[in-house]
Coordinates of C-alpha atoms in Angstrom, one line a residue:
Chain A
M1 CA 131.4 187.8 108.8
S2 CA 134.6 186.4 107.2
K3 CA 134.3 183.5 109.9
V4 CA 130.9 182.5 108.6
S5 CA 131.4 183.2 104.7
L6 CA 134.5 180.6 105.2
T7 CA 132.5 177.7 106.8
R8 CA 130.3 178.1 104.1
A9 CA 132.8 177.8 101.7
V10 CA 134.1 174.8 103.0
R11 CA 130.9 173.2 103.2
F12 CA 130.0 173.8 99.8
K13 CA 133.6 172.5 98.9
R14 CA 132.8 169.6 100.6
I15 CA 129.5 169.0 99.1
Q16 CA 131.2 169.9 95.5
V17 CA 133.7 166.9 96.1
S18 CA 131.0 164.4 97.2
R19 CA 128.8 165.4 94.2
H20 CA 131.5 165.2 91.9
L21 CA 132.6 161.6 93.1
R22 CA 129.3 160.3 92.8
D23 CA 129.2 161.4 89.4
K24 CA 132.5 159.8 88.7
M25 CA 131.1 156.7 90.4
N26 CA 127.8 156.7 88.7
S27 CA 129.2 157.1 85.2
A28 CA 132.1 154.1 86.5
W29 CA 128.9 151.8 87.0
M30 CA 127.4 152.6 84.0
L31 CA 130.3 152.0 81.8
F32 CA 131.2 148.7 84.0
T33 CA 127.5 147.7 83.0
M34 CA 128.4 148.3 79.5
V35 CA 131.5 146.2 79.4
I36 CA 129.6 143.4 81.4
V37 CA 127.2 143.7 78.0
V38 CA 129.8 143.8 75.6
V39 CA 131.9 141.1 77.0
M40 CA 129.5 138.3 78.1
P41 CA 129.1 136.8 74.9
L42 CA 132.9 136.8 74.6
I43 CA 133.2 135.3 78.1
L44 CA 130.5 132.6 77.1
L45 CA 132.2 131.9 73.8
I46 CA 135.8 131.2 75.2
G47 CA 134.0 129.1 78.1
L48 CA 132.4 126.8 75.6
Y49 CA 135.6 126.4 73.8
L50 CA 137.4 125.6 77.3
K51 CA 135.1 123.0 77.7
S52 CA 134.8 121.6 74.5
A53 CA 138.7 121.5 73.9
M54 CA 138.9 118.3 75.8
L55 CA 136.9 116.3 72.9
L56 CA 138.1 118.6 69.9
N57 CA 141.8 117.2 71.3
Q58 CA 140.9 113.9 70.4
H59 CA 139.1 113.9 67.1
S60 CA 139.3 116.6 64.5
I61 CA 136.6 119.5 63.9
F62 CA 136.2 118.2 61.0
H63 CA 135.7 114.5 62.1
L64 CA 133.2 115.6 64.4
L65 CA 131.1 117.6 62.2
F66 CA 130.8 115.3 59.5
S67 CA 130.9 112.0 61.5
K68 CA 127.4 110.1 61.1
E69 CA 128.8 108.0 64.1
W70 CA 126.8 109.1 67.4
K71 CA 127.7 106.7 70.2
P72 CA 128.9 108.5 73.5
L73 CA 129.5 105.3 75.5
S74 CA 132.4 103.7 72.8
G75 CA 133.8 107.7 72.4
E76 CA 132.1 108.2 69.1
F77 CA 130.8 111.9 68.9
G78 CA 129.6 112.8 65.5
F79 CA 127.6 115.9 65.2
F80 CA 126.5 115.3 61.5
P81 CA 123.0 113.9 62.5
F82 CA 122.0 117.0 64.7
I83 CA 123.5 119.3 62.2
V84 CA 121.7 118.0 59.2
S85 CA 118.0 118.0 61.9
S86 CA 118.7 121.8 63.0
V87 CA 119.1 122.6 59.5
W88 CA 116.2 120.9 57.8
V89 CA 113.9 122.3 60.8
T90 CA 115.4 125.7 60.2
V91 CA 115.2 125.8 56.6
V92 CA 111.4 124.1 56.3
A93 CA 109.8 126.7 59.1
L94 CA 111.5 129.5 57.2
L95 CA 110.2 128.3 53.8
I96 CA 106.8 128.1 55.6
S97 CA 106.7 131.6 57.2
A98 CA 108.6 133.8 54.9
P99 CA 106.0 133.8 52.2
V100 CA 103.4 134.4 55.0
C101 CA 105.7 137.4 56.7
L102 CA 106.0 138.5 53.4
L103 CA 102.6 139.0 52.1
T104 CA 100.8 139.7 55.5
S105 CA 103.2 142.8 56.2
I106 CA 102.6 143.9 52.4
H107 CA 99.1 143.7 53.0
L108 CA 98.8 145.1 56.2
T109 CA 101.0 148.1 55.2
Q110 CA 100.2 149.0 51.3
Y111 CA 96.3 147.5 51.2
A112 CA 94.4 147.6 54.6
K113 CA 92.7 150.3 56.0
K114 CA 94.9 151.8 58.6
W115 CA 92.3 150.4 61.9
V116 CA 93.4 147.2 60.4
L117 CA 97.2 147.3 61.6
S118 CA 96.1 149.1 64.4
I119 CA 94.3 146.0 65.5
M120 CA 96.8 143.5 64.2
H121 CA 99.7 145.4 66.0
P122 CA 98.8 144.2 69.8
V123 CA 97.7 140.9 68.2
I124 CA 101.2 140.2 66.9
D125 CA 103.0 141.2 69.6
M126 CA 100.8 139.0 71.7
L127 CA 101.6 135.9 69.6
A128 CA 105.4 137.1 69.9
G129 CA 104.8 137.2 73.7
I130 CA 103.3 133.4 74.0
P131 CA 106.0 131.2 76.1
S132 CA 107.3 128.8 73.6
V133 CA 106.2 125.5 75.8
I134 CA 102.9 126.6 75.3
F135 CA 103.5 126.1 71.3
G136 CA 105.1 123.1 72.2
V137 CA 101.9 121.5 73.6
W138 CA 100.1 122.8 70.8
G139 CA 102.1 120.7 68.5
I140 CA 101.7 117.5 70.2
L141 CA 98.0 118.3 70.7
V142 CA 97.2 119.3 67.3
I143 CA 100.0 119.2 64.5
V144 CA 101.4 115.8 65.7
P145 CA 98.2 114.0 65.2
A146 CA 97.6 115.9 62.2
I147 CA 100.8 114.9 60.2
G148 CA 100.5 111.2 61.2
N149 CA 96.7 110.8 60.6
Y150 CA 96.2 113.4 57.8
V151 CA 99.2 114.6 55.8
A152 CA 101.4 112.0 56.0
P153 CA 98.9 109.2 54.6
F154 CA 97.6 111.9 51.8
F155 CA 101.9 111.7 50.7
G156 CA 101.5 107.7 51.3
K157 CA 103.6 107.6 54.5
T158 CA 103.1 105.9 57.7
V159 CA 104.5 107.8 60.3
S160 CA 104.1 108.6 64.2
G161 CA 103.9 112.7 63.4
Y162 CA 106.6 113.1 65.6
S163 CA 108.6 114.8 62.5
I164 CA 110.6 117.6 60.9
L165 CA 107.8 119.1 60.0
A166 CA 106.0 119.3 63.3
G167 CA 108.9 121.1 64.5
A168 CA 109.0 123.4 61.4
I169 CA 105.3 124.4 61.5
V170 CA 105.7 125.2 65.5
L171 CA 108.8 126.9 64.8
S172 CA 107.3 129.2 62.2
I173 CA 104.2 130.0 64.3
M174 CA 106.8 130.9 66.9
I175 CA 108.7 133.3 64.3
I176 CA 106.3 134.7 62.3
P177 CA 105.3 137.3 64.5
F178 CA 109.1 138.1 65.2
I179 CA 109.9 138.6 61.8
L180 CA 106.6 140.2 61.0
N181 CA 106.9 143.0 63.2
I182 CA 110.3 143.5 61.7
L183 CA 109.2 143.8 58.1
I184 CA 105.9 146.0 59.2
E185 CA 108.2 148.7 60.6
I186 CA 110.5 148.4 57.5
F187 CA 107.6 149.1 55.0
K188 CA 106.3 151.6 57.1
T189 CA 109.3 153.4 57.1
I190 CA 109.3 153.5 53.2
P191 CA 108.1 157.1 52.1
V192 CA 105.1 157.4 50.4
E193 CA 106.5 159.3 47.9
L194 CA 108.1 156.6 46.2
S195 CA 105.0 154.7 45.4
E196 CA 103.5 158.0 44.3
A197 CA 106.5 158.2 41.5
S198 CA 106.4 154.7 40.6
L199 CA 102.7 155.3 40.3
S200 CA 102.7 158.4 38.2
L201 CA 105.1 156.5 35.7
G202 CA 102.3 154.4 35.2
A203 CA 102.6 151.5 37.1
S204 CA 100.3 149.2 38.9
K205 CA 100.1 149.1 42.5
W206 CA 101.1 145.5 42.3
Q207 CA 104.4 146.6 40.0
T208 CA 105.1 149.3 42.2
I209 CA 105.2 146.7 45.1
K210 CA 107.2 144.0 43.4
F211 CA 109.6 146.2 41.5
V212 CA 110.1 149.4 44.0
L213 CA 108.9 148.7 47.2
V214 CA 110.2 145.0 48.2
K215 CA 113.6 146.3 46.3
K216 CA 113.7 149.1 48.4
A217 CA 112.9 147.3 51.4
F218 CA 115.4 144.0 50.3
P219 CA 118.4 144.8 53.0
G220 CA 115.7 145.3 55.9
I221 CA 113.7 141.8 54.5
V222 CA 116.9 140.3 54.4
S223 CA 118.2 141.1 58.1
A224 CA 114.5 140.4 59.2
F225 CA 114.8 136.8 58.0
G226 CA 118.4 136.4 58.8
L227 CA 117.4 137.5 62.8
G228 CA 114.6 134.8 62.4
M229 CA 116.6 132.3 61.0
S230 CA 119.1 132.5 63.9
R231 CA 116.0 132.7 66.2
A232 CA 114.9 129.5 64.6
F233 CA 117.8 127.6 64.9
G234 CA 118.3 128.3 68.6
E235 CA 114.9 127.4 69.6
T236 CA 114.7 124.7 72.1
I237 CA 111.8 123.5 74.1
A238 CA 109.0 123.6 71.3
V239 CA 110.8 122.0 68.5
L240 CA 111.8 119.3 71.1
M241 CA 108.8 118.1 72.2
V242 CA 107.5 117.5 68.5
V243 CA 110.4 116.5 66.4
G244 CA 110.4 112.9 67.7
N245 CA 114.2 112.9 68.9
V246 CA 116.0 110.0 67.2
T247 CA 119.5 110.5 66.4
Q248 CA 119.3 109.6 62.6
I249 CA 120.2 111.9 59.3
P250 CA 116.5 113.0 58.2
T251 CA 116.0 112.1 54.9
G252 CA 112.9 113.8 54.4
V253 CA 110.1 116.2 56.4
F254 CA 108.2 113.7 57.6
Q255 CA 111.1 111.8 59.6
P256 CA 112.2 112.4 62.9
G257 CA 115.2 114.6 63.5
Y258 CA 117.2 115.8 66.6
P259 CA 118.5 119.1 66.8
L260 CA 121.0 120.6 68.3
P261 CA 119.4 122.8 71.2
A262 CA 117.1 119.7 71.7
L263 CA 120.4 117.5 72.2
I264 CA 121.8 119.7 74.8
A265 CA 118.9 120.7 76.8
N266 CA 117.6 116.5 76.5
N267 CA 121.0 115.0 77.8
Y268 CA 123.0 117.9 79.8
G269 CA 123.1 116.5 83.4
E270 CA 121.9 113.1 82.3
M271 CA 124.8 111.3 81.1
L272 CA 127.7 113.2 82.7
S273 CA 129.3 110.1 84.1
V274 CA 130.4 109.0 80.2
P275 CA 133.5 110.2 79.6
L276 CA 133.8 113.5 77.4
Y277 CA 130.0 113.6 77.1
D278 CA 129.6 117.2 78.6
S279 CA 132.6 118.3 76.8
A280 CA 130.4 117.0 73.5
L281 CA 127.4 119.0 74.7
M282 CA 129.3 121.9 75.3
L283 CA 130.8 121.7 71.5
A284 CA 126.9 121.4 70.7
A285 CA 126.4 124.6 72.1
L286 CA 129.6 126.4 70.5
I287 CA 128.4 124.8 67.2
L288 CA 125.0 126.8 68.2
F289 CA 126.4 129.9 69.0
V290 CA 128.5 130.1 66.3
V291 CA 126.3 129.5 63.6
V292 CA 123.3 132.0 65.1
L293 CA 126.6 134.6 65.2
V294 CA 127.6 134.1 61.4
F295 CA 123.6 134.5 60.4
N296 CA 123.4 137.6 62.3
F297 CA 126.7 138.8 60.9
A298 CA 126.2 137.4 57.5
S299 CA 122.8 139.5 57.4
R300 CA 124.1 142.7 58.3
L301 CA 127.1 142.4 55.8
L302 CA 124.4 141.7 53.1
I303 CA 122.8 144.6 54.2
V304 CA 125.9 147.1 54.4
R305 CA 127.1 145.7 50.7
Y306 CA 123.4 146.2 49.3
E307 CA 123.2 149.9 50.5
R308 CA 126.4 150.5 49.3
H309 CA 125.2 149.5 46.1
F310 CA 121.9 151.5 45.8
Chain B
M1 CA 86.6 182.3 28.3
M2 CA 89.7 180.5 27.9
E3 CA 91.1 178.8 24.5
N4 CA 92.0 175.5 24.7
V5 CA 91.3 173.6 28.7
K6 CA 93.4 171.0 29.3
I7 CA 92.2 170.4 32.8
R8 CA 88.7 171.5 34.3
I9 CA 87.9 171.2 38.0
K10 CA 84.2 171.1 38.7
D11 CA 82.6 171.4 42.2
L12 CA 85.5 169.5 43.4
N13 CA 85.7 168.6 47.5
L14 CA 87.8 166.5 49.3
Y15 CA 87.9 165.2 52.7
F16 CA 90.3 163.3 54.5
G17 CA 88.1 161.2 57.6
K18 CA 86.3 164.4 59.0
Q19 CA 88.4 167.1 57.7
H20 CA 87.3 169.3 54.7
I21 CA 90.1 169.7 52.9
L22 CA 89.4 171.1 49.3
K23 CA 86.3 173.1 49.2
N24 CA 84.3 173.5 46.3
I25 CA 87.4 174.0 43.8
N26 CA 86.4 175.1 40.3
V27 CA 89.5 175.9 38.2
E28 CA 90.3 175.3 34.6
I29 CA 94.0 175.0 33.6
P30 CA 95.2 175.9 30.1
E31 CA 96.6 173.8 27.5
K32 CA 100.5 174.2 27.2
K33 CA 101.1 177.1 29.6
I34 CA 102.5 177.2 32.9
T35 CA 99.7 177.2 35.7
V36 CA 100.9 178.3 39.0
I37 CA 99.2 177.0 42.1
M38 CA 100.1 179.2 44.8
G39 CA 99.1 180.0 48.5
P40 CA 100.1 179.8 52.1
S41 CA 101.1 176.4 53.4
G42 CA 98.6 174.1 54.3
C43 CA 95.8 175.6 52.2
G44 CA 95.6 172.3 50.2
K45 CA 97.4 173.3 46.9
T46 CA 99.6 170.0 47.2
T47 CA 96.4 167.9 47.8
L48 CA 95.0 169.2 44.5
M49 CA 97.3 168.6 42.6
K50 CA 97.8 164.9 43.7
S51 CA 94.1 164.7 43.0
L52 CA 94.9 165.5 39.7
N53 CA 96.3 162.2 38.9
R54 CA 94.5 160.4 41.8
L55 CA 97.4 159.9 43.9
T56 CA 94.8 161.0 46.7
D57 CA 93.5 157.1 46.1
L58 CA 96.4 156.2 48.2
N59 CA 94.9 157.4 51.2
P60 CA 92.1 155.2 52.4
D61 CA 90.3 157.9 54.4
A62 CA 90.1 160.3 51.4
R63 CA 86.7 161.1 49.8
L64 CA 86.4 162.9 46.6
S65 CA 83.1 164.3 45.2
G66 CA 82.9 166.6 41.8
S67 CA 84.6 166.1 38.5
I68 CA 88.3 166.5 37.0
F69 CA 88.0 166.6 33.2
I70 CA 91.1 166.1 31.3
D71 CA 90.3 166.6 27.5
G72 CA 87.0 166.4 28.3
E73 CA 87.0 163.1 30.3
D74 CA 86.1 163.0 33.9
I75 CA 89.1 161.2 35.3
L76 CA 86.9 160.8 39.0
H77 CA 84.2 158.6 37.3
T78 CA 85.8 156.9 34.5
S79 CA 86.3 153.5 32.9
E80 CA 89.7 154.0 31.9
D81 CA 92.5 152.2 33.7
I82 CA 94.1 154.4 36.1
T83 CA 97.4 153.6 35.2
K84 CA 97.0 155.3 32.1
I85 CA 95.6 158.4 33.7
R86 CA 98.4 158.7 36.0
K87 CA 101.5 157.8 33.0
M88 CA 99.4 161.1 31.3
M89 CA 100.5 163.2 33.9
G90 CA 104.4 163.1 34.8
L91 CA 105.2 163.7 38.6
L92 CA 107.8 165.8 40.0
A93 CA 107.9 166.2 44.0
Q94 CA 109.4 168.6 46.4
R95 CA 112.2 166.5 47.2
P96 CA 113.9 163.9 44.4
Y97 CA 112.4 160.3 45.0
P98 CA 114.8 158.3 42.8
L99 CA 113.7 154.7 42.6
P100 CA 116.1 152.1 44.1
M101 CA 117.8 151.3 41.0
N102 CA 120.6 152.5 38.6
I103 CA 120.4 155.8 37.1
Y104 CA 119.6 153.8 33.6
N105 CA 116.9 151.8 35.2
N106 CA 115.2 154.5 36.9
I107 CA 114.4 156.2 33.5
A108 CA 114.0 152.7 31.8
Y109 CA 111.6 151.7 34.7
G110 CA 108.4 153.6 33.3
L111 CA 109.2 152.3 29.5
R112 CA 109.6 149.3 30.5
I113 CA 106.4 149.2 32.5
S114 CA 104.8 150.1 29.4
G115 CA 106.2 147.3 27.4
R116 CA 108.9 148.9 25.7
K117 CA 111.9 146.3 26.4
N118 CA 114.0 146.9 23.4
K119 CA 117.6 147.4 24.3
R120 CA 118.5 149.9 21.6
F121 CA 115.0 151.6 21.7
L122 CA 116.0 152.1 25.8
D123 CA 119.8 153.5 25.0
R124 CA 118.5 155.9 22.3
R125 CA 115.6 157.3 24.8
I126 CA 117.4 157.4 27.7
E127 CA 120.0 159.1 26.1
H128 CA 117.4 161.7 24.7
Y129 CA 116.0 162.4 28.0
L130 CA 119.1 162.9 30.0
R131 CA 120.1 165.2 27.3
Q132 CA 116.9 167.0 27.3
V133 CA 117.4 167.7 31.2
N134 CA 121.0 168.8 31.1
L135 CA 122.0 165.4 32.5
W136 CA 123.4 163.4 30.1
D137 CA 127.3 164.7 30.0
E138 CA 127.4 164.3 33.9
V139 CA 126.3 161.1 34.1
K140 CA 127.0 159.4 30.9
D141 CA 130.3 157.2 32.2
R142 CA 128.3 156.1 35.1
L143 CA 124.9 155.0 33.9
R144 CA 125.4 151.9 36.5
D145 CA 125.8 153.7 39.3
P146 CA 122.9 153.7 42.0
A147 CA 120.9 156.9 41.5
G148 CA 120.9 157.6 45.2
A149 CA 124.6 158.6 44.8
L150 CA 123.9 161.7 42.7
S151 CA 123.5 165.3 43.8
I152 CA 120.2 166.4 44.9
G153 CA 119.9 168.5 42.3
Q154 CA 121.0 166.1 39.7
Q155 CA 118.4 163.5 41.4
Q156 CA 115.6 166.3 40.5
R157 CA 116.8 166.7 36.9
L158 CA 116.8 162.7 36.6
C159 CA 113.1 162.4 38.3
L160 CA 112.2 165.2 35.8
A161 CA 113.8 162.9 32.7
R162 CA 112.1 160.0 34.4
G163 CA 108.8 161.3 33.9
L164 CA 109.4 162.8 30.5
A165 CA 110.3 159.3 29.4
V166 CA 106.9 158.2 29.3
D167 CA 105.7 160.6 27.2
P168 CA 103.3 162.8 29.4
E169 CA 100.9 165.1 28.2
I170 CA 100.9 167.0 31.7
I171 CA 103.8 168.0 33.8
L172 CA 102.6 168.0 37.7
A173 CA 105.2 169.7 39.8
D174 CA 104.9 170.2 43.6
E175 CA 107.3 172.7 44.9
P176 CA 110.0 171.2 42.8
T177 CA 112.8 173.5 43.7
S178 CA 112.3 174.0 47.4
A179 CA 115.5 171.6 48.6
L180 CA 117.4 172.8 45.5
D181 CA 120.4 175.0 45.2
P182 CA 120.0 178.1 43.3
I183 CA 121.9 177.3 40.3
S184 CA 119.9 173.8 40.3
S185 CA 116.5 175.5 40.9
Q186 CA 117.3 177.6 37.7
T187 CA 118.0 175.0 35.6
I188 CA 114.8 173.2 36.5
E189 CA 112.8 176.7 35.8
E190 CA 114.5 177.3 32.8
K191 CA 113.3 173.7 31.7
F192 CA 109.8 174.4 32.3
L193 CA 110.0 177.2 30.3
E194 CA 111.4 175.2 27.0
L195 CA 108.9 172.4 28.2
K196 CA 105.9 174.3 28.0
S197 CA 105.5 174.5 24.1
N198 CA 104.7 171.0 24.6
Y199 CA 103.8 170.2 27.7
T200 CA 101.1 171.3 30.1
I201 CA 102.6 172.3 33.3
V202 CA 100.9 172.7 36.6
L203 CA 103.2 174.1 39.3
V204 CA 102.8 174.2 42.8
T205 CA 105.0 176.6 44.6
H206 CA 105.1 179.3 47.6
I207 CA 107.8 181.3 46.2
L208 CA 106.1 184.1 44.8
R209 CA 109.5 185.6 42.7
Q210 CA 109.1 181.9 41.3
A211 CA 105.8 182.5 40.4
K212 CA 106.2 185.6 39.1
R213 CA 109.0 184.5 36.9
I214 CA 107.5 181.6 35.2
A215 CA 103.7 181.6 35.4
D216 CA 101.5 182.2 32.6
H217 CA 98.3 181.6 34.7
V218 CA 97.9 181.6 38.5
V219 CA 95.3 180.0 40.9
F220 CA 95.8 181.6 44.3
M221 CA 94.2 179.5 46.8
Y222 CA 93.8 180.1 50.8
L223 CA 92.3 177.4 53.6
G224 CA 91.3 174.7 51.0
E225 CA 89.6 177.3 48.9
V226 CA 90.6 178.6 45.6
V227 CA 90.3 182.9 46.1
E228 CA 91.1 184.1 42.5
Q229 CA 92.8 183.0 39.4
G230 CA 93.4 184.0 36.2
T231 CA 96.5 185.3 33.9
A232 CA 99.8 185.9 35.5
R233 CA 99.0 189.7 34.7
E234 CA 95.7 190.0 36.1
I235 CA 96.8 188.5 39.4
F236 CA 100.4 190.1 39.9
E237 CA 99.3 193.5 38.8
N238 CA 95.7 194.0 39.3
P239 CA 94.5 191.6 42.0
R240 CA 90.7 191.8 42.9
E241 CA 90.4 190.0 46.0
D242 CA 91.8 191.5 49.1
K243 CA 93.4 188.5 50.4
T244 CA 95.6 188.0 47.2
K245 CA 96.5 191.5 47.4
S246 CA 97.9 191.3 51.0
Y247 CA 99.4 187.8 49.9
L248 CA 101.4 189.4 47.0
K249 CA 102.7 192.6 49.6
G250 CA 103.8 189.6 51.7
L251 CA 101.7 189.8 54.6
F252 CA 101.2 186.1 55.4
Y253 CA 102.6 183.0 54.0

C-alpha cells in the first residue's frame, strides 16, 4: 500500500512541478510581450535619433528646422517647408472636422431618437475602416477637380487643385469618424441627471448643452481632438496623393504643399545615394514622431489639469 | 375635499415604448405642505415626479396622456414656455449632481439664465441661499473652488440652494437623502420642515420612518398605480387598503 501511494505522490509531485514551471513560463512570456509593447516606441525613438545624428552633427537642429533651403544635392536640408505644410494641412483639416464632429455628436446623443444612433454607429465604424488609399483616389477624382474648376476660380485663383485644401478635406473626412466615435462615447457617459438639474433651473435645452454638457465633456473633447490631430499629422498616403508635393512654403490653402509624411514616403529608397539623404529622412521621421508624442501628451496633460479644476 | 390644491394630476397615463409605467393616476397635492410619495422600488414614483416638471420629455420613447394642473393650468397641454414651468419647480435628485463649475457659479447659473447678471445682486443672493441651507460658514472662503470638491452631504445642500435660488414655488425631491450620512439627512429633513411654510414640497422616498417624520400628506403607489392617498394621519394610523397595511408593516419593500 505504501509503495503505491509513494509512486502516486511522486507522480503528483512531478505534475505539480511541471505545472508550476509552465505557470511561471507563461507569466514570463506575458511579461516579455508587455515589455516589448512598452519598449518598442523607445527603441524606435533611439533608432531614429541614431540615424539622424549624422545630419545633426553637421547642422544645428535649429538651422534644420527653420531653414527654407531644401537642396539635398548641395547638402542643404531645411525642413521648414515640410513642417509648415504639415501644420497647414492638419490645422485646416481640424478646422473642417471640429464643428462637424461636435455638432453631429451632440445631435446624435441629445436630440436624435435612439434608433438613429444605432444606425449611425455601424456607419461611422465603417467609414473609419475604409483604407486611406481609397480616400486618396476619391480625392484625386472628386476633390482636386472640384477645387481646380470651381472653388479656386470662385476666389479668383487659377490652380491645378492639388493643394493644401484638397489634402485637408480628404484628411478631415478620414479623421471625422475617428473623432466622432470618441465624442459620442464621451457625451453618452454624462449622466442624464446633470441635464435634468440644468433644465429644472429653467435653462433651455441649448443652454444646457452649451453651458453644462460641453463644459462637463470639455477634457474629453480636447483629448478627442488631440488624438485626431496626431492622427491627421501622421496620415500619409491619402494626403500625399492630393496635396501636390511641391517643396515650397505654402501661403494659402489653394497652394500645393509637401507634408513630412509625404516627404518620407516619396523619397525613402529612391535617392539614398545622395550623402546624408537617408539621415535627413530619418530626422523627418523623428520630428513626426516627437510632434505626435507631444500632441498626445499635451492633450492628456490638459485633461488632468482640467479635472483637478472641476 | 382639500383646501388649496397646488398640483392636480388627472387620469395620467405614461408609457415607455410598450411598457405601461403610470396607470390612471389621479392625485391632489396640497399647497405649502409636504406630500410624500412612497412605495416599493419600481412602482413609478420617480417617474410620476419627473412628469410633474416634464423631464419625461427627455426620453424620446415616453408617451403621456391625461392632465397635470398646476395652479389650474394644464402643463401637459400648454402654450407656456416649458422652461418657465420647470423653473417653478426646484429639483433635488437621489444623488447630488453639481454643475461642472465652482460653488459660486453653481448657484449663479440659474439666476444668470433668467437674466440676473448684476454682480452685487448675485453676491447677495448667493450668500442668502447658502445661509438658508446652512452651507455658508463651511464654504464662504472657497466659493471659487469646484463644487465637486465638497462632500456629498455638502453637495446635496448646494443643490438645494441652487434650486431655491431660482425662486420656485414647488420643490421636487427624489429620495434626496438616500446617498447621505445620517447627519446630512437630518439637516435636509429639518430644512424641508422649515421650507414648507413657503414651498409646496413633493418628496419621493422609500424610507418609511422619514415619511412618518415629515409627511403631511401621503400618496402610496404600487406597480404604477396609486393605491391610497390622504393625510399622513389617515394613512399611517388608519390605512384602508390591504396593500398599504402590509407595506406599512414592512412586509414588502
